[in-house]
PDB file of C-alpha atoms in Angstrom:
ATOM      1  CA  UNK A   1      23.640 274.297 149.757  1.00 51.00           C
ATOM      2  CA  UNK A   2      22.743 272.138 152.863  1.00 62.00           C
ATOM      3  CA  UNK A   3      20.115 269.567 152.579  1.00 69.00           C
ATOM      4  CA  UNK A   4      17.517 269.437 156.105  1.00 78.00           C
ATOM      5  CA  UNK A   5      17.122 266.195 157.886  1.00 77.00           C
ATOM      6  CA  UNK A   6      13.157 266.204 156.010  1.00 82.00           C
ATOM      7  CA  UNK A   7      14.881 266.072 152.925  1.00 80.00           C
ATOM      8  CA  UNK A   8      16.870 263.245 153.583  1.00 80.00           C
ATOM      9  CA  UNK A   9      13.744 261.324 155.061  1.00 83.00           C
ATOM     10  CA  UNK A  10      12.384 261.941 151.889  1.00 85.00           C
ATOM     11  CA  UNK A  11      14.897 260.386 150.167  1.00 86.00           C
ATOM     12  CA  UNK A  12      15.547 257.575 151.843  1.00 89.00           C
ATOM     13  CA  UNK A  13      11.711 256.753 151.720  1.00 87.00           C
ATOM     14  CA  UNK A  14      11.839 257.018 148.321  1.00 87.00           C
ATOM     15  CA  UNK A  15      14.620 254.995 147.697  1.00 90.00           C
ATOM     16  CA  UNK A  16      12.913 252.083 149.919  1.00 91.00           C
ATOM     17  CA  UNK A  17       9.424 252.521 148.156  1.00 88.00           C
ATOM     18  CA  UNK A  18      11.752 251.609 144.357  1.00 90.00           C
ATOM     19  CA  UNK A  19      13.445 249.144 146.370  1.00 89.00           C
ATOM     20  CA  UNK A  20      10.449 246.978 147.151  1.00 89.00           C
ATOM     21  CA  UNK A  21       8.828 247.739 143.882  1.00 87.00           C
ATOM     22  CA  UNK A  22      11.619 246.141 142.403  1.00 87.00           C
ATOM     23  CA  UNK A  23      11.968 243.386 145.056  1.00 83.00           C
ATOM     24  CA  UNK A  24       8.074 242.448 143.904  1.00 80.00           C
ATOM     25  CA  UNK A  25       8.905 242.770 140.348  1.00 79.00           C
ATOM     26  CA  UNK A  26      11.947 239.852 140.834  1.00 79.00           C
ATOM     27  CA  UNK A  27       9.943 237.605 142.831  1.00 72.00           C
ATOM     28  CA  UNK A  28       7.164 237.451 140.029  1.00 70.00           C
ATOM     29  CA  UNK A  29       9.417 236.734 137.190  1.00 73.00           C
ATOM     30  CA  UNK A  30      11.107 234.388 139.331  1.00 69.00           C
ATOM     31  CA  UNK A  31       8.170 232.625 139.696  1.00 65.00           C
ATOM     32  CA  UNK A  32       7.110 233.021 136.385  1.00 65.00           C
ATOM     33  CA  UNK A  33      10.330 231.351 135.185  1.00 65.00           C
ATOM     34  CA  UNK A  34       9.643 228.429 137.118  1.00 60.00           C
ATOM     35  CA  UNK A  35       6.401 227.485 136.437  1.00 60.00           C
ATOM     36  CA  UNK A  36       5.740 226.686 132.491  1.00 62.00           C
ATOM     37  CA  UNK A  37       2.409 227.782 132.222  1.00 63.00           C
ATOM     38  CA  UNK A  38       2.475 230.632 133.841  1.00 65.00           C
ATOM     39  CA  UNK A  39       5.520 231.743 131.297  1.00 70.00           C
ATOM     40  CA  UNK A  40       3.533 230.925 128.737  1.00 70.00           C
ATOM     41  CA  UNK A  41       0.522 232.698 129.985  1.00 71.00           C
ATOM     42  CA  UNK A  42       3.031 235.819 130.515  1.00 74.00           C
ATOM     43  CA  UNK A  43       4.417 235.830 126.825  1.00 77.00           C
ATOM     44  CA  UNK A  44       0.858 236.313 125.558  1.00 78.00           C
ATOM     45  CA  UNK A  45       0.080 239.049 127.508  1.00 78.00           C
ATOM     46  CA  UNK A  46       3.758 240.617 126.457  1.00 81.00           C
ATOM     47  CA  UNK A  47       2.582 239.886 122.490  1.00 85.00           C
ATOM     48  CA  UNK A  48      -0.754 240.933 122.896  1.00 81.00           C
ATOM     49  CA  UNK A  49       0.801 244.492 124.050  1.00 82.00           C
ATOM     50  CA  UNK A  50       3.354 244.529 121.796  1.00 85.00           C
ATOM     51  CA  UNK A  51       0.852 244.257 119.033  1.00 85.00           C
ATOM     52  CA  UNK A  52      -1.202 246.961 120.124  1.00 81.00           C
ATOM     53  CA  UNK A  53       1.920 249.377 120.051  1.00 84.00           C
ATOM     54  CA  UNK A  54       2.783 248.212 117.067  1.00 85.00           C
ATOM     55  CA  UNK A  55      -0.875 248.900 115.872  1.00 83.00           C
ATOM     56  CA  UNK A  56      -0.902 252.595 117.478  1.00 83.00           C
ATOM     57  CA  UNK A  57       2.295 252.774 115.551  1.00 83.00           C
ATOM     58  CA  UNK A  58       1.190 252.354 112.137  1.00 83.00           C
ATOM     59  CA  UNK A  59      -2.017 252.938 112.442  1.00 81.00           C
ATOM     60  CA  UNK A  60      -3.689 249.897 112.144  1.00 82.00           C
ATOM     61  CA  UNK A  61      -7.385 251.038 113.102  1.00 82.00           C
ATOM     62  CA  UNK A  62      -9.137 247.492 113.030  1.00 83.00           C
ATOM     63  CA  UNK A  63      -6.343 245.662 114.787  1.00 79.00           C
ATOM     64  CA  UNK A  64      -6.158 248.568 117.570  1.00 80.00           C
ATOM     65  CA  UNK A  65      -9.739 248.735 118.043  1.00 82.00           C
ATOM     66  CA  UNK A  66      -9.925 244.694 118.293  1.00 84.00           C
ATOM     67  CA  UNK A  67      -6.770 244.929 120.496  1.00 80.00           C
ATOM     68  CA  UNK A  68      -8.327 247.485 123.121  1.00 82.00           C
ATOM     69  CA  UNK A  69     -11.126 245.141 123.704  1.00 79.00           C
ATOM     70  CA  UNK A  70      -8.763 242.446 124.480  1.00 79.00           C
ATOM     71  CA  UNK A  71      -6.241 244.624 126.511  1.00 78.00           C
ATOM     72  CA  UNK A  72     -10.118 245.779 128.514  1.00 79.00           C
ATOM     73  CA  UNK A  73     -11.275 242.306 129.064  1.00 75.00           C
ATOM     74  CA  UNK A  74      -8.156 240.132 129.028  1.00 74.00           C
ATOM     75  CA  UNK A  75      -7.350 240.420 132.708  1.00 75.00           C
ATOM     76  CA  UNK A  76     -10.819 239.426 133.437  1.00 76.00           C
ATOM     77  CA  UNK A  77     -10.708 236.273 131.243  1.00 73.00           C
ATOM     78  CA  UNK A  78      -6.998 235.477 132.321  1.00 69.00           C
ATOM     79  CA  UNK A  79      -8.803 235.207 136.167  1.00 71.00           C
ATOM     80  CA  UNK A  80     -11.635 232.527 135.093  1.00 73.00           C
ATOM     81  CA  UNK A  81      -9.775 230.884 132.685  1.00 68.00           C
ATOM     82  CA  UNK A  82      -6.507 230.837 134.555  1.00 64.00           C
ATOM     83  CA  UNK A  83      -7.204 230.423 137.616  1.00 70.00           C
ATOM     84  CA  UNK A  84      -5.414 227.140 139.333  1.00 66.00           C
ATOM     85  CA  UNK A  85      -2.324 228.735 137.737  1.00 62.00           C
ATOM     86  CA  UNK A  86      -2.768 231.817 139.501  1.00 66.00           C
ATOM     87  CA  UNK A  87      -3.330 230.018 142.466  1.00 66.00           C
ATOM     88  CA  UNK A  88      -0.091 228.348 141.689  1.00 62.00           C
ATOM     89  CA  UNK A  89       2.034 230.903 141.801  1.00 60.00           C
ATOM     90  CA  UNK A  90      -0.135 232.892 144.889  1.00 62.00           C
ATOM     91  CA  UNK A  91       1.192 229.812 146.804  1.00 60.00           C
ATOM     92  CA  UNK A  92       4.576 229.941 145.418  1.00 56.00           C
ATOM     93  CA  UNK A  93       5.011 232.999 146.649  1.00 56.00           C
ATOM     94  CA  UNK A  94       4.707 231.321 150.034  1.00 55.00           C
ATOM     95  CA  UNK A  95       6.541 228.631 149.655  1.00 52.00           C
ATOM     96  CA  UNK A  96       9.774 230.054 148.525  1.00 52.00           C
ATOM     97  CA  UNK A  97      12.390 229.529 150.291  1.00 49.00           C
ATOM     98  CA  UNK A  98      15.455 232.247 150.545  1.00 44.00           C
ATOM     99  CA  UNK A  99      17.906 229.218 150.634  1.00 46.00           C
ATOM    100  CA  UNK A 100      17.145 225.989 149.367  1.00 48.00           C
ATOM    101  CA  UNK A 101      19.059 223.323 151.240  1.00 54.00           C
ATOM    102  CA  UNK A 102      20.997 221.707 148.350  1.00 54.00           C
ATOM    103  CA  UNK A 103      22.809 225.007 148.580  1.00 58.00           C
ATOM    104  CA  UNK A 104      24.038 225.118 151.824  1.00 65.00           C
ATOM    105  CA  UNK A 105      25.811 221.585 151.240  1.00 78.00           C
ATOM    106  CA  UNK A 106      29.289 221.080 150.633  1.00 83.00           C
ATOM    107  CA  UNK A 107      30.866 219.995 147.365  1.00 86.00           C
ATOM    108  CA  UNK A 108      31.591 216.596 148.859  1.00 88.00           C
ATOM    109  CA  UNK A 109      27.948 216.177 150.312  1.00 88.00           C
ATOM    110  CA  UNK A 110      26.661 217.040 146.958  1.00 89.00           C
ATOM    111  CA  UNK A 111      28.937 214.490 144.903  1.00 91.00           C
ATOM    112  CA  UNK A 112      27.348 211.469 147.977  1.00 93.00           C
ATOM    113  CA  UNK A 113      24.336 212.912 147.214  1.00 93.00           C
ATOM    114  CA  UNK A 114      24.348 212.318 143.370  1.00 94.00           C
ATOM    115  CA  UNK A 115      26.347 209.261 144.035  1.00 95.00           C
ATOM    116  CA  UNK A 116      24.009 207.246 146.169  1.00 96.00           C
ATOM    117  CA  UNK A 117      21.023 208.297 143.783  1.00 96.00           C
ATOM    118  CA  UNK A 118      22.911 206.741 140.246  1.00 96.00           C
ATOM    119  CA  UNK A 119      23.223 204.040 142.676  1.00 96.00           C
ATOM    120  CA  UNK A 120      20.133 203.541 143.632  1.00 96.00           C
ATOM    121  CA  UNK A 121      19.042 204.322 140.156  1.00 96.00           C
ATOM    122  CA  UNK A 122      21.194 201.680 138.713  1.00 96.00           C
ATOM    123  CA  UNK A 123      19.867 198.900 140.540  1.00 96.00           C
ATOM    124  CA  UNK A 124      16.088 199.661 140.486  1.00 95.00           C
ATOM    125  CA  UNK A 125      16.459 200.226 136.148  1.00 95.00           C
ATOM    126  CA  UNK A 126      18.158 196.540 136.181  1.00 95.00           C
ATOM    127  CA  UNK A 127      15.679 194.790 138.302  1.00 94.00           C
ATOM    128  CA  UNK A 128      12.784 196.734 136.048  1.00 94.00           C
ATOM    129  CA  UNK A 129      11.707 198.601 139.878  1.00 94.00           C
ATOM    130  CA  UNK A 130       9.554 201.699 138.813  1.00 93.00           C
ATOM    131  CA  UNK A 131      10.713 204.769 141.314  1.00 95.00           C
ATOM    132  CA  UNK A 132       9.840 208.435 141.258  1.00 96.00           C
ATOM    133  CA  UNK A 133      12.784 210.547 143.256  1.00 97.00           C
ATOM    134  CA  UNK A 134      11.721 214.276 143.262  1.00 96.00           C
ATOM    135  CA  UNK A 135      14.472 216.929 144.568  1.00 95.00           C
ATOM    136  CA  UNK A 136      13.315 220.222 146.330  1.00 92.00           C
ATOM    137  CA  UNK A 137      15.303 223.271 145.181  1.00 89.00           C
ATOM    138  CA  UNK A 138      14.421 226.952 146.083  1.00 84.00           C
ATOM    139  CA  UNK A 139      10.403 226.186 145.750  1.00 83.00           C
ATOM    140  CA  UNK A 140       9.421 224.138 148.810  1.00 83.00           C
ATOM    141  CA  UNK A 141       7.068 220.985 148.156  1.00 88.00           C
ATOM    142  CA  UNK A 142       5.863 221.542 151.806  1.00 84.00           C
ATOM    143  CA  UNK A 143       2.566 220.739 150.374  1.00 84.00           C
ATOM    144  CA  UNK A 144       3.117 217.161 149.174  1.00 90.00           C
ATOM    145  CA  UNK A 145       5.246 216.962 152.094  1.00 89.00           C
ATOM    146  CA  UNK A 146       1.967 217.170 154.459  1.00 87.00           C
ATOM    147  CA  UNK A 147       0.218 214.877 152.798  1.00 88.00           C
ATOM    148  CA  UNK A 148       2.954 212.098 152.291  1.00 92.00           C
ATOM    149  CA  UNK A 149       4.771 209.362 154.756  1.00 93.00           C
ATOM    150  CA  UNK A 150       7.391 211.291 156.831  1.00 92.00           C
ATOM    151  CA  UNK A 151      10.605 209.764 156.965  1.00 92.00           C
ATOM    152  CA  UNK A 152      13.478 211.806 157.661  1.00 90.00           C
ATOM    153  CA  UNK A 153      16.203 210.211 157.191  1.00 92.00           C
ATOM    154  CA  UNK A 154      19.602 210.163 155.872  1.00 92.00           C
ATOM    155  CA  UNK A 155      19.965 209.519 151.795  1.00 93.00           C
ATOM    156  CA  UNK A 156      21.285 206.378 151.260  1.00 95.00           C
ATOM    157  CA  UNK A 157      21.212 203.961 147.777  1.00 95.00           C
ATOM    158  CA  UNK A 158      19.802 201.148 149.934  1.00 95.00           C
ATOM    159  CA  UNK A 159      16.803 202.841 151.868  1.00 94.00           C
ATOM    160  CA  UNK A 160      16.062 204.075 148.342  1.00 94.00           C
ATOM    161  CA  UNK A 161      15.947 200.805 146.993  1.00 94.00           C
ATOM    162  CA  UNK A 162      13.921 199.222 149.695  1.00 94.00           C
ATOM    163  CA  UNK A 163      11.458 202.535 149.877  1.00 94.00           C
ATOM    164  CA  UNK A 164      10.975 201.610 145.834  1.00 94.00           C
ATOM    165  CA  UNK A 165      10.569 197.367 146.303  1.00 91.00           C
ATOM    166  CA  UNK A 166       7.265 196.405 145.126  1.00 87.00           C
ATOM    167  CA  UNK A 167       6.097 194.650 148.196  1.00 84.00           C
ATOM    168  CA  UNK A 168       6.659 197.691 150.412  1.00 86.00           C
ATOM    169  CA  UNK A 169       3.613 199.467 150.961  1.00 86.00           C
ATOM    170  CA  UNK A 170       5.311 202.904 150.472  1.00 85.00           C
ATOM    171  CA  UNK A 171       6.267 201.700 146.743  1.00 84.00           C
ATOM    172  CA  UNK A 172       3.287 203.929 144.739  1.00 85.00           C
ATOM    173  CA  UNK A 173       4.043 207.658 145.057  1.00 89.00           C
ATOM    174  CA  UNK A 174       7.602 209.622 144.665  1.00 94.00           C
ATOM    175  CA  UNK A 175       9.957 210.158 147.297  1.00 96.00           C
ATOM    176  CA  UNK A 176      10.698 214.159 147.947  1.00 95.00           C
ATOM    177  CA  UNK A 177      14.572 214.643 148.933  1.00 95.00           C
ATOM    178  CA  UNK A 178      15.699 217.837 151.158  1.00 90.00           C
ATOM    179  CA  UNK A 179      19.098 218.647 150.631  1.00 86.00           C
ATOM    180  CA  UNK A 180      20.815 215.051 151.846  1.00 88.00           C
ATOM    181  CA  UNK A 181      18.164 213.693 153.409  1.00 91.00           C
ATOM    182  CA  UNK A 182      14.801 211.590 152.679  1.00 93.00           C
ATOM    183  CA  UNK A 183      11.930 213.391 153.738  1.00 93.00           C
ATOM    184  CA  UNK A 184       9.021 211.432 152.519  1.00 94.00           C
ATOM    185  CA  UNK A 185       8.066 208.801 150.096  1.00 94.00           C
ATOM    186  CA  UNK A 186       4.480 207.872 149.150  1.00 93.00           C
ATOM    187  CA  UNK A 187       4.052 211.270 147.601  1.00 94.00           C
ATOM    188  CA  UNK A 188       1.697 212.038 145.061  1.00 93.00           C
ATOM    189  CA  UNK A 189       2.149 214.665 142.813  1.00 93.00           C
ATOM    190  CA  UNK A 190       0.225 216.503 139.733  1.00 89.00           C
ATOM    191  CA  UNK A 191       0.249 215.099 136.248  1.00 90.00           C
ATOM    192  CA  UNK A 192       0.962 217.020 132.855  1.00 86.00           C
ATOM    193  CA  UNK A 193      -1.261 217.398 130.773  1.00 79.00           C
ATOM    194  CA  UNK A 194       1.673 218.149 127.616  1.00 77.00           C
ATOM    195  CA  UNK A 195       0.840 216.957 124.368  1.00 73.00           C
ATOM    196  CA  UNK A 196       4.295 215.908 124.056  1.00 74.00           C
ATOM    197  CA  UNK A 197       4.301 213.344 126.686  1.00 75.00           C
ATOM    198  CA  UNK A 198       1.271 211.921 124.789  1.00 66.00           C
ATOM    199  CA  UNK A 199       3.286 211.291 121.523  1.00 60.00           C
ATOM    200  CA  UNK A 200       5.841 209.329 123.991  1.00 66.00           C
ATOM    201  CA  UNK A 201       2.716 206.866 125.433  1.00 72.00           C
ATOM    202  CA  UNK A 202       4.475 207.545 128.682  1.00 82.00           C
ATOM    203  CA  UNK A 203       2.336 206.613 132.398  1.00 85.00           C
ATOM    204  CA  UNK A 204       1.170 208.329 135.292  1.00 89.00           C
ATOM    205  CA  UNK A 205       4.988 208.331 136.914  1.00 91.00           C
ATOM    206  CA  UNK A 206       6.771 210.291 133.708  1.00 92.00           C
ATOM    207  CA  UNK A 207       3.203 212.710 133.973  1.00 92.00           C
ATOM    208  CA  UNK A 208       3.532 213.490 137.376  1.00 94.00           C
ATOM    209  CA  UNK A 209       7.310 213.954 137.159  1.00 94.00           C
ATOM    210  CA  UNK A 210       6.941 216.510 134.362  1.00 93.00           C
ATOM    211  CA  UNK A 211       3.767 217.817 136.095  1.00 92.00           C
ATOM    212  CA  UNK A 212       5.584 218.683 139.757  1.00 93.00           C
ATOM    213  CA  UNK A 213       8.257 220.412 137.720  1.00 92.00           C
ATOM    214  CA  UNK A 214       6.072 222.241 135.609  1.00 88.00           C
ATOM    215  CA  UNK A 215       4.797 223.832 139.084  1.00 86.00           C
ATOM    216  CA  UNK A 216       7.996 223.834 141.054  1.00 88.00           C
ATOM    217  CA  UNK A 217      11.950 224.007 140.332  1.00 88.00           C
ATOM    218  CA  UNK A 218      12.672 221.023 141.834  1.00 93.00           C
ATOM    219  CA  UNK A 219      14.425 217.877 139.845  1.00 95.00           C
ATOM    220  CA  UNK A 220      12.477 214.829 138.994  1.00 96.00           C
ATOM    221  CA  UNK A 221      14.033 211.326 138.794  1.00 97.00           C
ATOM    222  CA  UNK A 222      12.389 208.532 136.676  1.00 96.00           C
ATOM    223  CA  UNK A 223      13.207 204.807 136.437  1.00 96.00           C
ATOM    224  CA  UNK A 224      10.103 203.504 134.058  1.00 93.00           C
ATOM    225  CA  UNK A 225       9.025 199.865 135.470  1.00 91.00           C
ATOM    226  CA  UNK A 226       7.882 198.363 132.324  1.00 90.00           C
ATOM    227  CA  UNK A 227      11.511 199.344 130.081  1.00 90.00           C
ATOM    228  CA  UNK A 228      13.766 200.058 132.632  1.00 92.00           C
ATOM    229  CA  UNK A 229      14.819 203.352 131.162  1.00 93.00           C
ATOM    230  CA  UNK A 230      15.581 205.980 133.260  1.00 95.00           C
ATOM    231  CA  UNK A 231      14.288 210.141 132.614  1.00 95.00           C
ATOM    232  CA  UNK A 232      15.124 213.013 134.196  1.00 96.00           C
ATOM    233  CA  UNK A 233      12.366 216.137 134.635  1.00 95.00           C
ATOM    234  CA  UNK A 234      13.246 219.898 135.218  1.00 94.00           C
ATOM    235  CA  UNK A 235      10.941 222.973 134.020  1.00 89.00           C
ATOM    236  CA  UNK A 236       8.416 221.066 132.673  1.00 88.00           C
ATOM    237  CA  UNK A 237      10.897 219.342 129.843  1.00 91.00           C
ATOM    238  CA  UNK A 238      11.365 215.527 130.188  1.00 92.00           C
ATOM    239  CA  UNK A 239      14.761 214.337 129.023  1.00 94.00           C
ATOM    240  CA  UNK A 240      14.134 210.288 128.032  1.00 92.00           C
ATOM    241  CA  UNK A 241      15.895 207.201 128.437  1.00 92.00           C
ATOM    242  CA  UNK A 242      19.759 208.351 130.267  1.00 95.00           C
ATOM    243  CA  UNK A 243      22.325 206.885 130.637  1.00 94.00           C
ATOM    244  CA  UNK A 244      23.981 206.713 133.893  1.00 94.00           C
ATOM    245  CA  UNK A 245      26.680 208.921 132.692  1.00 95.00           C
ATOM    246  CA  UNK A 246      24.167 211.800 131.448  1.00 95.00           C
ATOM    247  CA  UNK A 247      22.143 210.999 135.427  1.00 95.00           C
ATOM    248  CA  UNK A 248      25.133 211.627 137.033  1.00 95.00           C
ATOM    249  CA  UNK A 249      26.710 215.195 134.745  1.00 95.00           C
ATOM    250  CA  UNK A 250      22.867 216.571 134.675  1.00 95.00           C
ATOM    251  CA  UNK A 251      22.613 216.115 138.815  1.00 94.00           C
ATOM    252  CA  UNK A 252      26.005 217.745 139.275  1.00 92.00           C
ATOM    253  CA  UNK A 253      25.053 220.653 137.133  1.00 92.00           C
ATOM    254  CA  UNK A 254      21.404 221.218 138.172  1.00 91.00           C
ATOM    255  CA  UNK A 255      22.425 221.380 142.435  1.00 89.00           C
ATOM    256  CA  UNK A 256      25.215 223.354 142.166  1.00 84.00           C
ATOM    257  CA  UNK A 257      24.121 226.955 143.130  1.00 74.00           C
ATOM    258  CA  UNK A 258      24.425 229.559 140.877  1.00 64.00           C
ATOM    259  CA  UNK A 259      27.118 231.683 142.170  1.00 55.00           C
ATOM    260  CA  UNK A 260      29.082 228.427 141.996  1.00 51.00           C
ATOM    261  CA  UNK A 261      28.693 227.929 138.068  1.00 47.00           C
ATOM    262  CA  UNK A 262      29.124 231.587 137.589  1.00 49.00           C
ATOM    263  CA  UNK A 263      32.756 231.504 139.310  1.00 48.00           C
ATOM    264  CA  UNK A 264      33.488 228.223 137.332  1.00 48.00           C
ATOM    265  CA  UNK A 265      32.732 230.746 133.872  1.00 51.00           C
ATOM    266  CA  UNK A 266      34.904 233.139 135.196  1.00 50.00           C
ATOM    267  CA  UNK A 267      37.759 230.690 135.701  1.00 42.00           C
ATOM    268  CA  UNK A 268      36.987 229.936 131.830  1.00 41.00           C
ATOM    269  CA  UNK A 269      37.238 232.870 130.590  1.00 51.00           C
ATOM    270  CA  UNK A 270      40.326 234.097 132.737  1.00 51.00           C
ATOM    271  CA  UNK A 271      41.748 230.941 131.177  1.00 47.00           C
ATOM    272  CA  UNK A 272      40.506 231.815 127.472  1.00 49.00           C
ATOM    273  CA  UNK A 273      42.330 235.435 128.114  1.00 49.00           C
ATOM    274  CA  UNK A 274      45.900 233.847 129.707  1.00 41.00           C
ATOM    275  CA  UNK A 275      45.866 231.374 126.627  1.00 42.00           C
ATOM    276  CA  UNK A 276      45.347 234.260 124.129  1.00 47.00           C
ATOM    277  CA  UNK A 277      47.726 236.249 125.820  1.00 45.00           C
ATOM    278  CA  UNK A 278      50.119 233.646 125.656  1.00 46.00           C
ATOM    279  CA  UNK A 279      49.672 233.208 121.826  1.00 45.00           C
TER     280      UNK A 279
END
């Protein structure tokens, strides 16, 4: 049975047109991931559906009937209600980036990297120096880039420091980091509006910290001015008042890239199966 070159075509065509579909698919629920509300705003929908199955199932008239209505005009409502979030993640899907630059540094860049930040961090919680130090991962913050004071230069603890000294004009606003290298400072970023963050009578710095990483991936450093306490922010969760130690481990872990910690599990387990093996 031979198979004709239109045949193949076919096949080949097909096999692209699943391909993208599931390229799109992955780059939603990437996004999705990423951004808090819009996870949350996806679970609903996922509930809502599962209840109507559920009510098909067992035949639950009322609920199905009630259900249908909401399944008709829920995408509707999701638009006007939801819309700056689905704005958000319209421009996320431009802004992604297919390599953020944290990953293409070495092990030893990284370790500077985390190094001159606890640094920096260290001084500016014992001289009571607020500071807001947000890192880009694979999301790019090109937009608060734009609108901030370019820099460019390389990451050091002092130019930190001095970038965060109250009597430099540059002092209000976060500083966006690229990899190992200050891009900006003066940024100014989106606050949350969590109910959680209202319990902790926290400012405008912990808000915005939370708020950029509600909307982005990227790692949000926090010394508070008024207690000297130090937070970190990543997927819309605000760990309070570090220590330098738990700075330090948390930085480590959150910029290595994945395939990095997946090869460090592997070595764990291969060690978990030599030491049963040996016992």
């Amino acid at each position: 049975m031979s198979i004709t070159v239109t045949e193949v075509v076919s096949i080949i065509k097909k096999i692209i047109d699943i391909s993208i579909v599931w390229l799109l698919v992955y780059v939603v629920l990437k996004n999705i991931r990423n951004n808090v509300k819009l996870s949350l705003i996806f679970k609903g929908v996922a509930i809502v559906l599962l209840l109507k199955v559920a009510s098909d199932l067992f035949g639950f008239t009322t609920v199905g009937v009630l259900l249908e209505y909401v399944i008709m005009y829920g995408p509707l409502a999701l638009i006007v209600i939801f819309q700056p979030e689905i704005r958000n993640i319209l421009e996320q899907l431009g802004r992604n980036q297919l390599l953020g630059r944290h990953k293409v540094l070495t092990v030893d860049e990284r370790e500077k990297m985390v190094y001159q930040i606890v640094n920096a961090m260290d001084y500016l919680r014992r001289q009571r120096i607020g500071s807001l130090i947000v890192i880009e991962r694979d999301i790019s913050l090109g937009n608060y880039i734009d609108k901030a004071k370019k820099i460019y230069a390389d990451l050091t603890s002092d130019l930190l420091i001095s970038i965060f000294f109250p009597n430099n004009p540059l002092h209000d606003g976060g500083v966006i980091l690229q990899g190992d290298r200050i891009t900006v400072a003066g940024a100014v970023f989106p606050t949350s509006s969590s109910s959680k963050l209202s319990n902790k009578r926290l400012g405008t710095r912990h808000r915005a910290a939370v708020g950029i990483s509600e909307e982005t991936d990227c790692i949000s450093l926090i010394v508070s001015e008024e207690s000297g306490k130090m937070s970190i922010a990543v997927k819309g969760e605000l760990f309070y008042n570090l220590s330098l130690d738990d700075i330090r481990m948390m930085l480590i872990d959150e910029l290595r890239p994945k395939q990095d910690i997946d090869m460090s599990n592997d070595v764990i387990e291969n060690e978990e199966d030599i030491y049963e093996e040996d016992n």
